[in-house]
Structure formats: C-alpha cells, structure tokens
Amino acid sequence: MLVRYAGDALRARDEYATRRGSNLKFLLNKRFSWMQQYLGAQTYAVEVGCGAGFSELFLHSGTLELTDAEPRPWAKRIVDAQELPHADASLDVLIANNVIHHIAYPDRFFRGAARVLRPGGHLLIQECNCSLTTRIALRVTGHEGYDFSADPFDPTRACNDSSDPWSANCAIPNLLFDDLDRFRDHYPQFAVVESGMSEFFVQFNSGGVTATVPYVPLPWAALRVADAIDRALVALSPSVFASQRRLVLRRS
C-alpha cells in the first residue's frame, strides 16, 4: 500500500519534527511563506480546515485562528467551512490551504467568505491542480479521487460526500479556477490579485502531509534545485506537471 495513515493529522503533527530529510519542511514553507505578505501585527486571520495545524509554524499574524471540521488540540474551534460562524465583515484574511477540494458545496464557502471578509480583505488559497501527472498519481495510489462532471458553482449539488470531511474531489479547483472569468461572474465580490501554478517533484517526493508515502529524503539545498526544475516544468506545461496552484482574492 503506497499511502498510509491518510487523514491522521495528529500523527502527522507528532512526526513532523522527526521526519527524515527537509522534504516536508520545504514543501510547507513553499505553501505558506507567500501568504505572510498579507498578514501583519493587526491582522485578524482565520484558517479553515487547518488539518495538522502546520500554518502556525510558518505564519505570524496579530491573530491567527486555526479552525477545522474535526476537533484538534491546536484548533480554536470546530468550523464547517460551508457555514462560517464569523460576523459579517469581521475578518482581514481567510486562509484555505488544500481544503476546497474537500468541500461538498464550494459555492457555500465562497459566498460565506465574501460575507465574513471586510472590504479589502483577502482570501488566500493554496490548492491542488488536477494535472495529467496528478491524475496518474491519484489513480496509482487511490489516495483521493477526481470528478470533472461536478459543478462547484451549484449550491444544491454535492461535489463530495458531505458526511465525510476527508472526502476529496481534486477536480474542484480546476472547475473553479481554470476559467477565472467564469469564477468572477459567479462571485463579483472578489477580484483576482494573484494566480499561479507550482510543484511537481517537490510535492511527489515530500513524503506526504497528512498521509505517509514513500520518498527519498533530501537536504534543503537539493530541494531548492528540485524546486527550480519544477518551475521550469510547470512553465513548460502546467496542464501536465503542475500539482498545486495558488490564488489571492481581494474582497471588494
């Protein structure tokens, strides 16, 4: 079995410091460090679907509130990302790190995000990209699935199993963001500030985040070389190589 301990956030958290090589640390730094420019000493930021809570190891904010659909020792409270409990226009930043592809009704999340973010606030998204190599990896490992027939803009049609917070449809980010004009038509409250693709070797040789998969432990310097190769491959053909994407949306 290639993938072990899938969804075991507590185990992932406990083993983070002793994981061989710098692979996971490099990956997480890459996924979180870009967000820091949107956080400051007065920023009230909330992360939905925090999982193992790695964000607090890399991000600094006036308030960084970790929430999750399941109880976690490091999460301030249990929150359904489709029913955000925060007051209208109360948040400066909302963080969604590889969580949207787990949401059964993404439309409900985006409409809730538009409600709770203050004007000028930011929704920071790090997500999977269902490229050719990603689809091959998903089929080989059976770790997560994808369904391009789903409609994430439909608030009445589930894209995932709504009873399972770890249910995944890795096609959701592509369906939402491949056509940004369509996304803006559905959510005119948001302006797209940044959009980009990344990761190939860095992800597939990470050893897993909240799962454990085989990998080759590497030092930080070697991972920087791998990252440079990734950037070249992603620039050459994102539909083949890019396994991740990032977006910054600003609330108007």
CSV table of C-alpha atoms in Angstrom, one decimal:
chain,number,residue,atom,x,y,z
A,1,MET,CA,0.0,0.0,0.0
A,2,LEU,CA,1.6,3.3,-1.1
A,3,VAL,CA,-0.4,5.6,1.1
A,4,ARG,CA,-0.6,5.1,4.9
A,5,TYR,CA,-2.2,6.9,7.7
A,6,ALA,CA,-4.3,9.1,5.4
A,7,GLY,CA,-6.0,11.8,7.3
A,8,ASP,CA,-4.2,11.1,10.6
A,9,ALA,CA,-3.5,14.8,11.4
A,10,LEU,CA,-2.4,14.0,15.0
A,11,ARG,CA,0.2,11.5,13.8
A,12,ALA,CA,1.4,14.0,11.1
A,13,ARG,CA,1.8,16.7,13.7
A,14,ASP,CA,3.7,14.4,16.1
A,15,GLU,CA,6.1,13.1,13.4
A,16,TYR,CA,6.8,16.4,11.7
A,17,ALA,CA,10.0,17.2,13.7
A,18,THR,CA,11.5,13.8,13.2
A,19,ARG,CA,10.6,13.2,9.6
A,20,ARG,CA,13.8,12.3,7.7
A,21,GLY,CA,15.2,15.0,5.3
A,22,SER,CA,13.9,18.5,4.8
A,23,ASN,CA,11.3,17.4,2.2
A,24,LEU,CA,8.1,18.2,4.2
A,25,LYS,CA,9.5,21.4,5.8
A,26,PHE,CA,10.5,22.7,2.3
A,27,LEU,CA,7.1,21.9,0.9
A,28,LEU,CA,5.1,23.5,3.8
A,29,ASN,CA,7.4,26.6,3.7
A,30,LYS,CA,6.7,26.9,0.0
A,31,ARG,CA,3.0,26.6,0.5
A,32,PHE,CA,2.7,29.1,3.4
A,33,SER,CA,5.6,31.6,3.1
A,34,TRP,CA,4.0,33.5,0.3
A,35,MET,CA,0.9,34.2,2.5
A,36,GLN,CA,3.0,36.2,5.0
A,37,GLN,CA,2.9,39.4,3.0
A,38,TYR,CA,-0.9,39.6,3.6
A,39,LEU,CA,-0.5,39.2,7.4
A,40,GLY,CA,0.6,41.9,9.9
A,41,ALA,CA,0.6,42.8,13.5
A,42,GLN,CA,-3.1,44.0,13.4
A,43,THR,CA,-4.4,41.3,11.0
A,44,TYR,CA,-7.2,39.0,12.1
A,45,ALA,CA,-6.7,35.8,10.1
A,46,VAL,CA,-8.7,32.6,10.2
A,47,GLU,CA,-7.7,29.3,8.6
A,48,VAL,CA,-10.4,26.8,7.7
A,49,GLY,CA,-9.6,23.1,7.5
A,50,CYS,CA,-6.3,23.5,9.3
A,51,GLY,CA,-5.6,19.8,9.4
A,52,ALA,CA,-2.4,19.2,11.3
A,53,GLY,CA,-2.1,22.9,12.0
A,54,PHE,CA,1.2,23.4,10.2
A,55,SER,CA,0.3,27.0,9.3
A,56,GLU,CA,1.1,28.3,12.8
A,57,LEU,CA,4.7,27.1,12.3
A,58,PHE,CA,5.2,29.3,9.3
A,59,LEU,CA,2.8,32.3,9.6
A,60,HIS,CA,2.7,35.2,12.0
A,61,SER,CA,-0.3,37.4,12.5
A,62,GLY,CA,-1.9,39.6,15.1
A,63,THR,CA,-4.5,36.8,15.4
A,64,LEU,CA,-4.2,33.5,13.6
A,65,GLU,CA,-7.2,31.4,14.4
A,66,LEU,CA,-7.0,27.8,13.4
A,67,THR,CA,-10.3,26.0,12.8
A,68,ASP,CA,-11.2,22.6,11.5
A,69,ALA,CA,-14.2,20.4,10.7
A,70,GLU,CA,-13.0,18.0,13.4
A,71,PRO,CA,-11.7,18.6,16.9
A,72,ARG,CA,-8.0,19.3,17.1
A,73,PRO,CA,-5.8,20.2,20.1
A,74,TRP,CA,-4.4,23.2,18.1
A,75,ALA,CA,-7.7,24.3,16.6
A,76,LYS,CA,-9.6,27.1,18.4
A,77,ARG,CA,-13.0,25.8,17.4
A,78,ILE,CA,-14.8,23.4,15.1
A,79,VAL,CA,-16.0,25.2,12.0
A,80,ASP,CA,-17.8,24.0,8.9
A,81,ALA,CA,-16.2,25.9,6.0
A,82,GLN,CA,-19.6,25.9,4.3
A,83,GLU,CA,-21.2,27.7,7.3
A,84,LEU,CA,-18.7,30.2,8.6
A,85,PRO,CA,-19.8,31.4,12.0
A,86,HIS,CA,-17.9,34.7,12.0
A,87,ALA,CA,-19.7,38.0,11.9
A,88,ASP,CA,-20.1,40.0,8.7
A,89,ALA,CA,-17.0,41.9,7.5
A,90,SER,CA,-15.1,40.8,10.6
A,91,LEU,CA,-12.0,39.1,9.1
A,92,ASP,CA,-9.0,40.6,7.4
A,93,VAL,CA,-7.7,37.3,5.9
A,94,LEU,CA,-9.3,33.9,5.3
A,95,ILE,CA,-6.9,31.0,4.6
A,96,ALA,CA,-7.8,27.8,2.7
A,97,ASN,CA,-4.8,25.5,2.3
A,98,ASN,CA,-5.7,22.4,0.3
A,99,VAL,CA,-9.2,22.3,1.8
A,100,ILE,CA,-11.5,23.5,-1.0
A,101,HIS,CA,-11.3,20.2,-2.9
A,102,HIS,CA,-12.7,18.5,0.3
A,103,ILE,CA,-15.7,20.8,0.5
A,104,ALA,CA,-19.0,19.2,-0.7
A,105,TYR,CA,-20.6,22.6,-1.6
A,106,PRO,CA,-17.8,25.0,-2.6
A,107,ASP,CA,-20.3,27.7,-3.6
A,108,ARG,CA,-21.5,28.0,0.0
A,109,PHE,CA,-17.9,28.5,1.1
A,110,PHE,CA,-17.2,31.3,-1.3
A,111,ARG,CA,-20.5,33.1,-0.5
A,112,GLY,CA,-19.7,32.8,3.2
A,113,ALA,CA,-16.1,34.1,2.6
A,114,ALA,CA,-17.5,37.1,0.8
A,115,ARG,CA,-19.7,37.8,3.8
A,116,VAL,CA,-17.2,37.5,6.6
A,117,LEU,CA,-14.3,39.3,4.9
A,118,ARG,CA,-14.1,43.0,5.3
A,119,PRO,CA,-13.8,45.2,2.2
A,120,GLY,CA,-10.2,45.0,1.1
A,121,GLY,CA,-9.7,41.7,3.0
A,122,HIS,CA,-8.1,38.7,1.3
A,123,LEU,CA,-8.9,35.1,0.7
A,124,LEU,CA,-5.6,33.1,0.4
A,125,ILE,CA,-6.0,29.8,-1.4
A,126,GLN,CA,-3.4,27.1,-1.9
A,127,GLU,CA,-4.9,24.1,-3.7
A,128,CYS,CA,-4.3,21.0,-5.7
A,129,ASN,CA,-4.2,21.2,-9.5
A,130,CYS,CA,-5.6,18.1,-11.3
A,131,SER,CA,-2.9,18.0,-14.0
A,132,LEU,CA,-2.1,14.9,-16.0
A,133,THR,CA,0.6,13.7,-13.6
A,134,THR,CA,-1.7,14.4,-10.6
A,135,ARG,CA,-4.4,12.3,-12.1
A,136,ILE,CA,-1.9,9.5,-12.8
A,137,ALA,CA,-0.7,9.7,-9.2
A,138,LEU,CA,-4.2,9.6,-7.8
A,139,ARG,CA,-5.1,6.5,-9.8
A,140,VAL,CA,-1.9,4.7,-8.8
A,141,THR,CA,-2.2,5.5,-5.1
A,142,GLY,CA,-6.0,5.6,-4.8
A,143,HIS,CA,-5.5,8.3,-2.2
A,144,GLU,CA,-8.1,10.7,-3.5
A,145,GLY,CA,-10.4,11.0,-6.5
A,146,TYR,CA,-11.5,13.5,-9.1
A,147,ASP,CA,-14.7,14.0,-11.0
A,148,PHE,CA,-14.9,16.7,-13.7
A,149,SER,CA,-18.6,16.3,-14.0
A,150,ALA,CA,-19.2,18.0,-10.7
A,151,ASP,CA,-20.5,21.6,-10.6
A,152,PRO,CA,-18.9,23.5,-7.7
A,153,PHE,CA,-21.0,26.6,-8.5
A,154,ASP,CA,-24.2,24.8,-7.8
A,155,PRO,CA,-25.2,25.2,-4.1
A,156,THR,CA,-27.6,22.3,-4.2
A,157,ARG,CA,-25.4,19.6,-5.9
A,158,ALA,CA,-22.7,18.0,-3.7
A,159,CYS,CA,-19.2,17.6,-5.2
A,160,ASN,CA,-18.1,15.3,-2.4
A,161,ASP,CA,-19.5,13.1,0.3
A,162,SER,CA,-21.0,15.7,2.6
A,163,SER,CA,-20.8,13.3,5.6
A,164,ASP,CA,-17.0,12.8,5.3
A,165,PRO,CA,-14.7,15.8,5.8
A,166,TRP,CA,-11.9,13.9,4.2
A,167,SER,CA,-13.8,13.1,1.0
A,168,ALA,CA,-12.0,14.6,-1.9
A,169,ASN,CA,-12.7,15.7,-5.5
A,170,CYS,CA,-9.4,17.0,-6.8
A,171,ALA,CA,-11.1,18.4,-10.0
A,172,ILE,CA,-12.9,21.1,-7.9
A,173,PRO,CA,-10.0,23.7,-8.1
A,174,ASN,CA,-9.8,23.2,-11.9
A,175,LEU,CA,-13.5,23.6,-12.3
A,176,LEU,CA,-13.5,26.7,-10.2
A,177,PHE,CA,-10.3,28.5,-11.3
A,178,ASP,CA,-9.3,27.3,-14.8
A,179,ASP,CA,-11.7,29.9,-16.2
A,180,LEU,CA,-11.3,32.9,-14.0
A,181,ASP,CA,-13.8,35.0,-15.9
A,182,ARG,CA,-16.5,32.4,-15.1
A,183,PHE,CA,-15.4,32.5,-11.4
A,184,ARG,CA,-15.6,36.3,-11.4
A,185,ASP,CA,-19.1,36.1,-13.0
A,186,HIS,CA,-20.3,33.9,-10.1
A,187,TYR,CA,-18.5,35.9,-7.3
A,188,PRO,CA,-18.2,39.5,-8.4
A,189,GLN,CA,-17.4,40.4,-4.8
A,190,PHE,CA,-13.8,39.1,-5.4
A,191,ALA,CA,-11.0,40.5,-7.5
A,192,VAL,CA,-8.2,38.1,-8.5
A,193,VAL,CA,-5.0,39.6,-7.3
A,194,GLU,CA,-2.7,36.7,-8.0
A,195,SER,CA,-3.0,33.3,-9.7
A,196,GLY,CA,-0.2,30.8,-10.4
A,197,MET,CA,0.8,27.1,-10.6
A,198,SER,CA,3.6,25.2,-8.9
A,199,GLU,CA,5.1,22.0,-7.7
A,200,PHE,CA,6.0,18.7,-9.3
A,201,PHE,CA,9.0,16.8,-7.7
A,202,VAL,CA,8.7,18.9,-4.5
A,203,GLN,CA,5.2,17.5,-3.9
A,204,PHE,CA,5.6,14.0,-5.2
A,205,ASN,CA,8.8,13.5,-3.2
A,206,SER,CA,7.5,15.2,0.0
A,207,GLY,CA,6.6,12.0,1.9
A,208,GLY,CA,3.0,13.3,2.3
A,209,VAL,CA,1.5,15.9,4.6
A,210,THR,CA,-1.4,14.2,6.5
A,211,ALA,CA,-0.5,10.9,5.0
A,212,THR,CA,2.7,8.9,4.6
A,213,VAL,CA,4.0,7.8,1.2
A,214,PRO,CA,7.5,6.6,0.1
A,215,TYR,CA,10.0,9.3,-0.6
A,216,VAL,CA,13.7,10.0,-0.9
A,217,PRO,CA,14.9,12.2,2.0
A,218,LEU,CA,16.8,15.3,0.7
A,219,PRO,CA,18.6,18.2,2.2
A,220,TRP,CA,17.3,21.8,1.7
A,221,ALA,CA,19.9,22.6,-1.0
A,222,ALA,CA,18.8,19.7,-3.1
A,223,LEU,CA,15.2,20.6,-2.7
A,224,ARG,CA,16.0,24.1,-4.0
A,225,VAL,CA,17.4,22.5,-7.1
A,226,ALA,CA,14.2,20.3,-7.4
A,227,ASP,CA,12.1,23.4,-7.0
A,228,ALA,CA,13.9,25.2,-9.8
A,229,ILE,CA,13.3,22.2,-12.1
A,230,ASP,CA,9.7,22.2,-11.0
A,231,ARG,CA,9.4,25.9,-12.0
A,232,ALA,CA,10.8,25.1,-15.5
A,233,LEU,CA,8.5,22.1,-16.0
A,234,VAL,CA,5.4,24.0,-14.8
A,235,ALA,CA,6.2,26.9,-17.1
A,236,LEU,CA,6.7,24.5,-19.9
A,237,SER,CA,3.4,22.6,-19.5
A,238,PRO,CA,1.3,23.4,-16.4
A,239,SER,CA,-1.5,21.0,-17.5
A,240,VAL,CA,1.0,18.1,-17.4
A,241,PHE,CA,3.2,19.0,-14.4
A,242,ALA,CA,1.6,21.5,-12.0
A,243,SER,CA,0.3,19.7,-8.9
A,244,GLN,CA,-0.6,22.9,-7.0
A,245,ARG,CA,-2.0,26.3,-7.6
A,246,ARG,CA,-2.3,29.5,-5.5
A,247,LEU,CA,-4.8,32.3,-5.7
A,248,VAL,CA,-5.2,35.6,-3.8
A,249,LEU,CA,-8.8,37.0,-3.9
A,250,ARG,CA,-9.5,40.5,-2.6
A,251,ARG,CA,-12.9,41.4,-1.2
A,252,SER,CA,-14.2,44.5,-2.9
